[in-house]
Coordinates of C-alpha atoms in Angstrom, one line a residue:
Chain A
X1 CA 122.2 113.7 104.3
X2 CA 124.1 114.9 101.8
X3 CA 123.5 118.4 100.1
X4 CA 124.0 119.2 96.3
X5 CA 125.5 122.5 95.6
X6 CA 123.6 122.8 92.1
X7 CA 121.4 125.6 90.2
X8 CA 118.2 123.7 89.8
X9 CA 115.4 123.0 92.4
X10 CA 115.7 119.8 94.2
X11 CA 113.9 118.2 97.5
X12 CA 115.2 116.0 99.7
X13 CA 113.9 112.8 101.4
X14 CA 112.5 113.0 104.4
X15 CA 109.8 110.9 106.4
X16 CA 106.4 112.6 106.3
X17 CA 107.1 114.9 103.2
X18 CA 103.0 116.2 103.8
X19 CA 103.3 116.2 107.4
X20 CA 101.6 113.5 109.8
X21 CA 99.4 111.5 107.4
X22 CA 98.0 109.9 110.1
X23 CA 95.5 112.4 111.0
X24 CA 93.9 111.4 107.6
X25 CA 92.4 108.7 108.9
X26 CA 88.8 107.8 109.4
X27 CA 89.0 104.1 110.2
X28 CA 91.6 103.0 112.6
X29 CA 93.4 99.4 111.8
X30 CA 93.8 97.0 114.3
X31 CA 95.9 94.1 113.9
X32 CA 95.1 90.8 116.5
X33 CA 98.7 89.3 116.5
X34 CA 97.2 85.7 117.9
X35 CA 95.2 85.3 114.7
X36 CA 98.4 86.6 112.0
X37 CA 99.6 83.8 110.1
X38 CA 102.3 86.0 108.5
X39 CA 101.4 85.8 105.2
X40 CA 102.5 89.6 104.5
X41 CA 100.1 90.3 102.6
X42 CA 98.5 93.6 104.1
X43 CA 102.7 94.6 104.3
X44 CA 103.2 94.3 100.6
X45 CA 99.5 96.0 99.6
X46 CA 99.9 98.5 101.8
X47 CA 100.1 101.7 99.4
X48 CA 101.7 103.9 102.2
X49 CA 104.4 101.6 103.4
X50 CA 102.9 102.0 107.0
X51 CA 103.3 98.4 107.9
X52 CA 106.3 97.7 109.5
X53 CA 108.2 93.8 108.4
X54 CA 110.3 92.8 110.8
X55 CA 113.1 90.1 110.8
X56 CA 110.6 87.3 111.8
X57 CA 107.9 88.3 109.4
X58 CA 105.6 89.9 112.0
X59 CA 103.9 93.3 110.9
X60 CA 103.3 96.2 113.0
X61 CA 101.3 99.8 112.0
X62 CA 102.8 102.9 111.7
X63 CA 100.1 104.7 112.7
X64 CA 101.2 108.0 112.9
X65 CA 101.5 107.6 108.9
X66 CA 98.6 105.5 107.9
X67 CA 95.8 107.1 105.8
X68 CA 93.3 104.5 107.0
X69 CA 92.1 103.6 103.2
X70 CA 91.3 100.0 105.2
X71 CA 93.5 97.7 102.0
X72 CA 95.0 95.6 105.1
X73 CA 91.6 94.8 106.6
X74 CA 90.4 93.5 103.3
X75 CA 93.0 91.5 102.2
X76 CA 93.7 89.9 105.1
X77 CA 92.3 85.9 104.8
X78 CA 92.1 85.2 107.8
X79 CA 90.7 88.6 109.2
X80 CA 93.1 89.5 111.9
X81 CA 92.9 93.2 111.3
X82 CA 89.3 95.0 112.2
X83 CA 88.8 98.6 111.2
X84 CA 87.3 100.6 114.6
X85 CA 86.1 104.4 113.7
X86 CA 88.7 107.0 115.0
X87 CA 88.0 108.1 118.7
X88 CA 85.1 105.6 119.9
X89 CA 84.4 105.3 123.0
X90 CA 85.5 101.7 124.3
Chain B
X1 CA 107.8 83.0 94.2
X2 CA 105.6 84.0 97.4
X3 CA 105.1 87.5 98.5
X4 CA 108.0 86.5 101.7
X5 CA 110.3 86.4 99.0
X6 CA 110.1 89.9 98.0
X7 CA 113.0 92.5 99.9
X8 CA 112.1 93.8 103.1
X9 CA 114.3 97.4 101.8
X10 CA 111.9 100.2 100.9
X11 CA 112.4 103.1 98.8
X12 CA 109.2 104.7 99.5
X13 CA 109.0 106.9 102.7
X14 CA 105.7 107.4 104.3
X15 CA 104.0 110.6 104.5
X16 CA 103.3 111.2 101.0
X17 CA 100.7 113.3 99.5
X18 CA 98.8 110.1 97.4
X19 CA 95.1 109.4 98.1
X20 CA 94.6 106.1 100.9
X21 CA 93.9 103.3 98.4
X22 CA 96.1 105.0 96.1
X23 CA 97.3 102.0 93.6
X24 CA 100.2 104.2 92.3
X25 CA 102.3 103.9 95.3
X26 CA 101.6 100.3 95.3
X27 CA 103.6 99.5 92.4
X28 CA 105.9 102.2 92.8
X29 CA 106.7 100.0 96.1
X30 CA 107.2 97.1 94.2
X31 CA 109.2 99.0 91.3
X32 CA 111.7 99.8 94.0
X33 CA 111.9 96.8 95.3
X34 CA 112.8 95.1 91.9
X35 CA 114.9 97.8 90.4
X36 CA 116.9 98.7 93.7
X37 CA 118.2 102.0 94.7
X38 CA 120.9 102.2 91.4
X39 CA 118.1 104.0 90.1
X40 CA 117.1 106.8 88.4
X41 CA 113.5 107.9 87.6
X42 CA 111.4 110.3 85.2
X43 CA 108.5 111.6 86.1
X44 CA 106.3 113.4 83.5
X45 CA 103.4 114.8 84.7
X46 CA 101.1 112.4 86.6
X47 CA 100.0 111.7 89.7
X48 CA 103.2 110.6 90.8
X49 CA 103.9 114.0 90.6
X50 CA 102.1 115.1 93.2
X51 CA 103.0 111.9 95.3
X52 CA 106.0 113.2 95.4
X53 CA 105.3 115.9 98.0
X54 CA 106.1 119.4 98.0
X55 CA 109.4 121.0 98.0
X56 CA 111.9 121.0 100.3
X57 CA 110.8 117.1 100.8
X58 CA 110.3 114.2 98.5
X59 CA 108.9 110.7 99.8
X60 CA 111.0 109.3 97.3
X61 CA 114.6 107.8 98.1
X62 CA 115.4 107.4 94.5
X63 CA 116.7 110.0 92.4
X64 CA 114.1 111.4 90.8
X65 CA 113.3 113.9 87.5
X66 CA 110.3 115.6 86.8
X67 CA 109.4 116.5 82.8
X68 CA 107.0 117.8 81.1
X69 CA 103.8 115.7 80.2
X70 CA 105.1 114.6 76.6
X71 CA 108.5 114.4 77.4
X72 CA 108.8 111.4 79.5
X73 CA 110.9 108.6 77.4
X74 CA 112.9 111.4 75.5
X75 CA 113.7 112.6 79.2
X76 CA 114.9 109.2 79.9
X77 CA 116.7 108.8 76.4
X78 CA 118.5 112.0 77.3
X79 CA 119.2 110.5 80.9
X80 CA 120.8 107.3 79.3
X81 CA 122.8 109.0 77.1
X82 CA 124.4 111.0 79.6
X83 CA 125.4 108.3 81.8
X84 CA 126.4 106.4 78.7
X85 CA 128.7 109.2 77.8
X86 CA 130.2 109.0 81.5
X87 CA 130.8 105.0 81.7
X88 CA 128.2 104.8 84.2
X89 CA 126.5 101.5 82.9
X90 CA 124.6 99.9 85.6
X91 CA 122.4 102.9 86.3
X92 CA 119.2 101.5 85.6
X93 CA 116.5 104.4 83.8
X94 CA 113.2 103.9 84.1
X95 CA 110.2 106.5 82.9
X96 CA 107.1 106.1 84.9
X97 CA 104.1 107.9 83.3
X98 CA 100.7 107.3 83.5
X99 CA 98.1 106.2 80.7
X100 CA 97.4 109.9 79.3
X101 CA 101.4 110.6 79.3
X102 CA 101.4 107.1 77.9
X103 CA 98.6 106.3 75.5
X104 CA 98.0 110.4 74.0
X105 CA 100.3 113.2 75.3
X106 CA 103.1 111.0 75.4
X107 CA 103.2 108.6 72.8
X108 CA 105.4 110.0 70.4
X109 CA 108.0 110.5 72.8
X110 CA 107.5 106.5 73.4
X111 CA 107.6 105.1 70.3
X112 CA 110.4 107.1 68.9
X113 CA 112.6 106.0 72.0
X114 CA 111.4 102.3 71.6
X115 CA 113.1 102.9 67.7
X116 CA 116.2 104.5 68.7
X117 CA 116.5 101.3 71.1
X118 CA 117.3 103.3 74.0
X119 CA 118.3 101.2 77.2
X120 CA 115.6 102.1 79.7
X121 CA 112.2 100.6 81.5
X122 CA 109.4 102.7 80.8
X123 CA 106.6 101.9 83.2
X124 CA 103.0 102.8 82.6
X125 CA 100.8 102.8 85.3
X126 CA 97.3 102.6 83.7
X127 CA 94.3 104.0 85.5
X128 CA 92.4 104.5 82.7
X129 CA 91.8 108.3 83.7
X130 CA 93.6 111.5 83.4
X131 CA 93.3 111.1 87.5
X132 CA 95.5 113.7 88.6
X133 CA 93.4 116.8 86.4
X134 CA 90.2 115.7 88.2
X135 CA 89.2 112.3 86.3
X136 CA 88.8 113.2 82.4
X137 CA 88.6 111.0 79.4
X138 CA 91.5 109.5 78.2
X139 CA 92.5 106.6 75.8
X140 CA 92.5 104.3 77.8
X141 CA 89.0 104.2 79.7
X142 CA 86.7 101.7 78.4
X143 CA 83.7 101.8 76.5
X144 CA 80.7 103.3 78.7
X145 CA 82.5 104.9 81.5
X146 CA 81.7 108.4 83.4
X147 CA 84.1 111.0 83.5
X148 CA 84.3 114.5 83.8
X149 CA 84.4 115.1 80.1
X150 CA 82.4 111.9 79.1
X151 CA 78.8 112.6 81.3
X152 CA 76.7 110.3 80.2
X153 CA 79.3 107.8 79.3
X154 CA 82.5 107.2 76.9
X155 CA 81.0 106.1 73.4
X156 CA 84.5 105.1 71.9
X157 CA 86.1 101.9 72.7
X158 CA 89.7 102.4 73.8
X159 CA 93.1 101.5 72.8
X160 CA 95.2 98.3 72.7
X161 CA 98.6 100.1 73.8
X162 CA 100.2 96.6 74.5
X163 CA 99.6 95.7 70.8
X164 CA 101.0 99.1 69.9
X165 CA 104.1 98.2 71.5
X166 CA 104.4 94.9 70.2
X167 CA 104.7 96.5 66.7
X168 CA 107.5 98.1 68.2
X169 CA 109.7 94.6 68.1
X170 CA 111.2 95.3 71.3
X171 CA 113.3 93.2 73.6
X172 CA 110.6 92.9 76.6
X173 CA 106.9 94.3 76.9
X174 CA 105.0 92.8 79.6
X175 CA 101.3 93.8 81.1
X176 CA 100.9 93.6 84.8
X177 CA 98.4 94.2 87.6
X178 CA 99.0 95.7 91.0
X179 CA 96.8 93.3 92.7
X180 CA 99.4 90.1 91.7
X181 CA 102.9 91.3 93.2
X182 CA 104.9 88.6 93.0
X183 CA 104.1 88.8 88.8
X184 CA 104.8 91.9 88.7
X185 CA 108.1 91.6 90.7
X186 CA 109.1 88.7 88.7
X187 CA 108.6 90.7 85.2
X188 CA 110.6 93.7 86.4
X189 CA 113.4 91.4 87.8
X190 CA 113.9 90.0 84.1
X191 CA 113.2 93.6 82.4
X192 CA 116.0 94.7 84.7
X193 CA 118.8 92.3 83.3
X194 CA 117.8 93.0 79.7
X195 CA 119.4 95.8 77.3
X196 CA 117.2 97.6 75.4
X197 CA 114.0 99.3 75.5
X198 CA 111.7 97.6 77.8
X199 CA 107.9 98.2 78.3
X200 CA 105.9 97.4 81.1
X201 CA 102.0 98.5 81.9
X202 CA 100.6 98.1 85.2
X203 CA 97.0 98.1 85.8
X204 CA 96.2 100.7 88.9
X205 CA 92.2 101.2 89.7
X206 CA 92.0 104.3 91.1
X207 CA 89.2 105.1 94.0
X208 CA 88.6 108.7 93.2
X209 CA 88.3 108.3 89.3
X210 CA 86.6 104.7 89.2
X211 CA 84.5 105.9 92.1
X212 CA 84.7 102.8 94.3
X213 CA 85.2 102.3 98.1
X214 CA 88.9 103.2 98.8
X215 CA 89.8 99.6 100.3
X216 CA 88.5 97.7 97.1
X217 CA 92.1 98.4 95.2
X218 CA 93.1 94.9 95.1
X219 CA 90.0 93.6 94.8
X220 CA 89.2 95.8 91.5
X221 CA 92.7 94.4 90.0
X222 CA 91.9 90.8 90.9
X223 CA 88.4 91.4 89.0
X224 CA 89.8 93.2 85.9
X225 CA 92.3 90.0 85.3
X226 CA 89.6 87.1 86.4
X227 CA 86.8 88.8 84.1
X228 CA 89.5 89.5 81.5
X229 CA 89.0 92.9 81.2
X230 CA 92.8 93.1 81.5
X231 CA 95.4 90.6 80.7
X232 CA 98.5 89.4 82.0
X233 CA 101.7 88.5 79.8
X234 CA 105.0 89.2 78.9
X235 CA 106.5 89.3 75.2
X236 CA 110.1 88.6 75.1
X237 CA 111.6 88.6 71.5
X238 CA 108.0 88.6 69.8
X239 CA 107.2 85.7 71.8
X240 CA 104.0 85.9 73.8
X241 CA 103.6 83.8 77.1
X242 CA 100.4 84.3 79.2
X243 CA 100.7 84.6 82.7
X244 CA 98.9 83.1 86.0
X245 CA 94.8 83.7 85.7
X246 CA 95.2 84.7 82.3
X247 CA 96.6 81.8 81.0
X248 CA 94.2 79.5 82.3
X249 CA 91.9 81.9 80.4
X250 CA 93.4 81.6 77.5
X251 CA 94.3 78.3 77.5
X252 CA 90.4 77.5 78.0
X253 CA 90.7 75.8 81.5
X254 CA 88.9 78.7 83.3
X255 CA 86.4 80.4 82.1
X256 CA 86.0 84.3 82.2
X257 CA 83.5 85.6 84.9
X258 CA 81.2 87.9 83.2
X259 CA 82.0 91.9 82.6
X260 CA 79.0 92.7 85.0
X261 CA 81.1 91.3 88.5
X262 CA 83.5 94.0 87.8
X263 CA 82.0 97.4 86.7
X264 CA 78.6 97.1 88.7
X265 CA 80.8 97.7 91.4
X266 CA 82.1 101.1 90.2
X267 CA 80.8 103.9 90.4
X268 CA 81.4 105.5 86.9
X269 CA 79.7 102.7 85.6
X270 CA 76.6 103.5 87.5
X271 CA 74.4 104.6 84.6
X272 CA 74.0 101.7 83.0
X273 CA 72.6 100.0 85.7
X274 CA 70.4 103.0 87.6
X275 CA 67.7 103.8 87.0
X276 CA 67.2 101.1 84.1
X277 CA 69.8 98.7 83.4
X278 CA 71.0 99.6 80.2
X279 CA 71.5 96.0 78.9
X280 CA 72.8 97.2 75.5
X281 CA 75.9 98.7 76.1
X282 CA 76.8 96.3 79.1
X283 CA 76.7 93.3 75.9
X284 CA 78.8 95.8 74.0
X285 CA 81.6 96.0 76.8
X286 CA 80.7 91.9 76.8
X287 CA 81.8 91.8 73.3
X288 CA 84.3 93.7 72.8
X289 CA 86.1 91.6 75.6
X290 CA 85.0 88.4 73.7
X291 CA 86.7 90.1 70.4
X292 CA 89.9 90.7 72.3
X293 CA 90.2 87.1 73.5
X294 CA 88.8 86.0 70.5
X295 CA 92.1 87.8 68.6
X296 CA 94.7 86.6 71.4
X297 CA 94.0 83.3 71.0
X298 CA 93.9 83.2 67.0
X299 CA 97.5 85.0 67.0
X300 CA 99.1 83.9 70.3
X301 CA 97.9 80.4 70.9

């Protein structure tokens, strides 16, 4: 990354800025890749960017970043992602 | 346009310090994805602010300025003029402020850019609250809402910033919602190609300050447009077109779900339905929606 000899106060960007957000989290997401229909919309409502597109249009969760606020559960139509409460038992 | 459509490239970089839910780094997503990384951002302060992490780090790959709270769109007229001065044309400037550096602190600052015609975006993400100070009053919340400052509930309706801006005879103003993307995409892609001052306002319910579950964010946009509490359209040249739900609104083919679907929901409107509902204010919400349709259709239709 490139550095900027200047007077003034600047940061730089870097992934996890506030440390491992993930450890926010309350409600865990959990996304059933049989029922995804690939409509992307948890990946574009996603307010943390934690859902991964790749190439095909599958999604995946970063979940060492996500905050668990639970926006991919509820926009999802056809209900492929479930919240499950951090550390249950199975 | 479909939501597949939209570029997979991201600007934002996990790990930030917003709330879960937050609706600020929704659009901020989206904003990146329009605008592209030949981009340079002022910040007044706001909640993007704090997003923005603490230094050494930012969770922002675009160059970013912060400024003080009035001080946003003369920030950026300074910004433009400096890259004007250096030949550096394509450099797209964009102010993102909030609705109380948008609507109070910073409107002066606003409307005296939008005169000199400076070439920037300035994007107001509205979430009715001064969020980021611990949820006070601003201009922008509604008639009847908690806050912090406003206990037993706002008595002042509030301000019609869009129309303020269209008396401002710019190239391209256009209101938004974070809970239709592809809209909001599309208007930044044609803000982007115009010269000139541009104005964009993005509804963004906030969890903390409207007091609703955090995973209602989309829904709470979807319900603000659908019970026309907030409108979508774009004015290009003084030329008003309505846009998706709201034009079916407009245009009389739908009608408007009542006020009630939306704010019983939230928490800060929670006095007027515990312990008694307080059916007088809720019709005075009612009407002054009606009022506002009721003058978009006599001057726009």
């Amino acid at each position: 990354m490139k550095k900027y000899d200047v007077v003034t106060t600047i940061s730089y960007p870097k992934k996890g800025a506030m440390g491992k957000t993930g450890n926010w989290r309350v409600f865990r997401p959990i996304l059933d890749k049989d029922k995804c229909v690939k409509c992307l919309r948890c990946w574009i409502f996603c307010p943390e960017a934690t859902i991964t597109r790749h190439k095909d249009d599958s999604v995946d969760i970063d979940y060492v970043y996500c905050k668990g606020c639970g926006i991919c559960a509820d926009v999802c139509k056809v209900k492929a992602i479930i919240l499950e409460r951090e550390g249950k038992k199975k | 346009m479909a939501i597949k459509d939209l570029p997979i490239e991201e600007c934002y970089i996990p790990g930030s310090a917003a709330c879960p839910g937050c609706p600020a780094t929704m659009a901020l997503r989206i904003v990146y994805k329009a605008l592209g990384k030949n981009t340079v951002k002022i910040v007044p302060a706001c909640c993007t602010a704090v997003i923005e992490s603490l230094h050494p780090y930012t969770s922002f790959d675009i160059p970013t300025m912060n400024i003080a709270f009035e001080a946003a769109a003369a920030g950026a007229s300074g910004v433009e003029a400096g890259f004007r001065m250096q030949g550096k044309t394509d450099i797209t400037v964009v102010a993102w402020a909030g609705d109380g550096g948008t609507y109070d602190i910073g409107i002066q600052a606003l409307s005296g850019a939008l005169e000199r015609n400076t070439n920037f975006i300035y994007i107001c993400y509205n979430n009715e609250i001064y969020s980021n100070t611990g949820i006070q009053r601003s201009g922008a919340t509604p008639y009847g809402a908690w806050t912090t400052t406003t206990v037993s509930g706002k008595t002042e309706f509030r301000k019609e910033m869009g129309e303020i801006i269209q008396a401002h005879h710019i190239p391209y103003a256009a209101q938004a919602c974070i809970a239709y993307p592809e809209d909001l995409f599309k208007k930044l892609q044609k803000a982007k190609i115009i010269h000139g001052p541009r104005y964009i306002e993005i509804m963004a319910p906030c969890p903390p300050g409207w007091r609703f579950p955090m995973e209602k964010t989309v829904e709470m946009g979807t319900m603000a447009v659908e019970t026309g509490a907030w409108a979508l359209y774009e004015v290009e040249n003084d030329k008003v077109t309505f846009n998706g739900r709201s034009k079916l609104i407009m245009e009389g083919k739908v009608e408007r779900k009542p006020i009630e679907d939306w704010i019983k929901y939230q928490g800060r409107f929670r006095h007027l339905f515990k312990p008694k509902k307080d059916i007088k204010r809720i019709k005075a919400i009612e009407d002054h929606i009606d009022q506002m349709w009721e003058r978009y259709r006599k001057c726009y239709l």
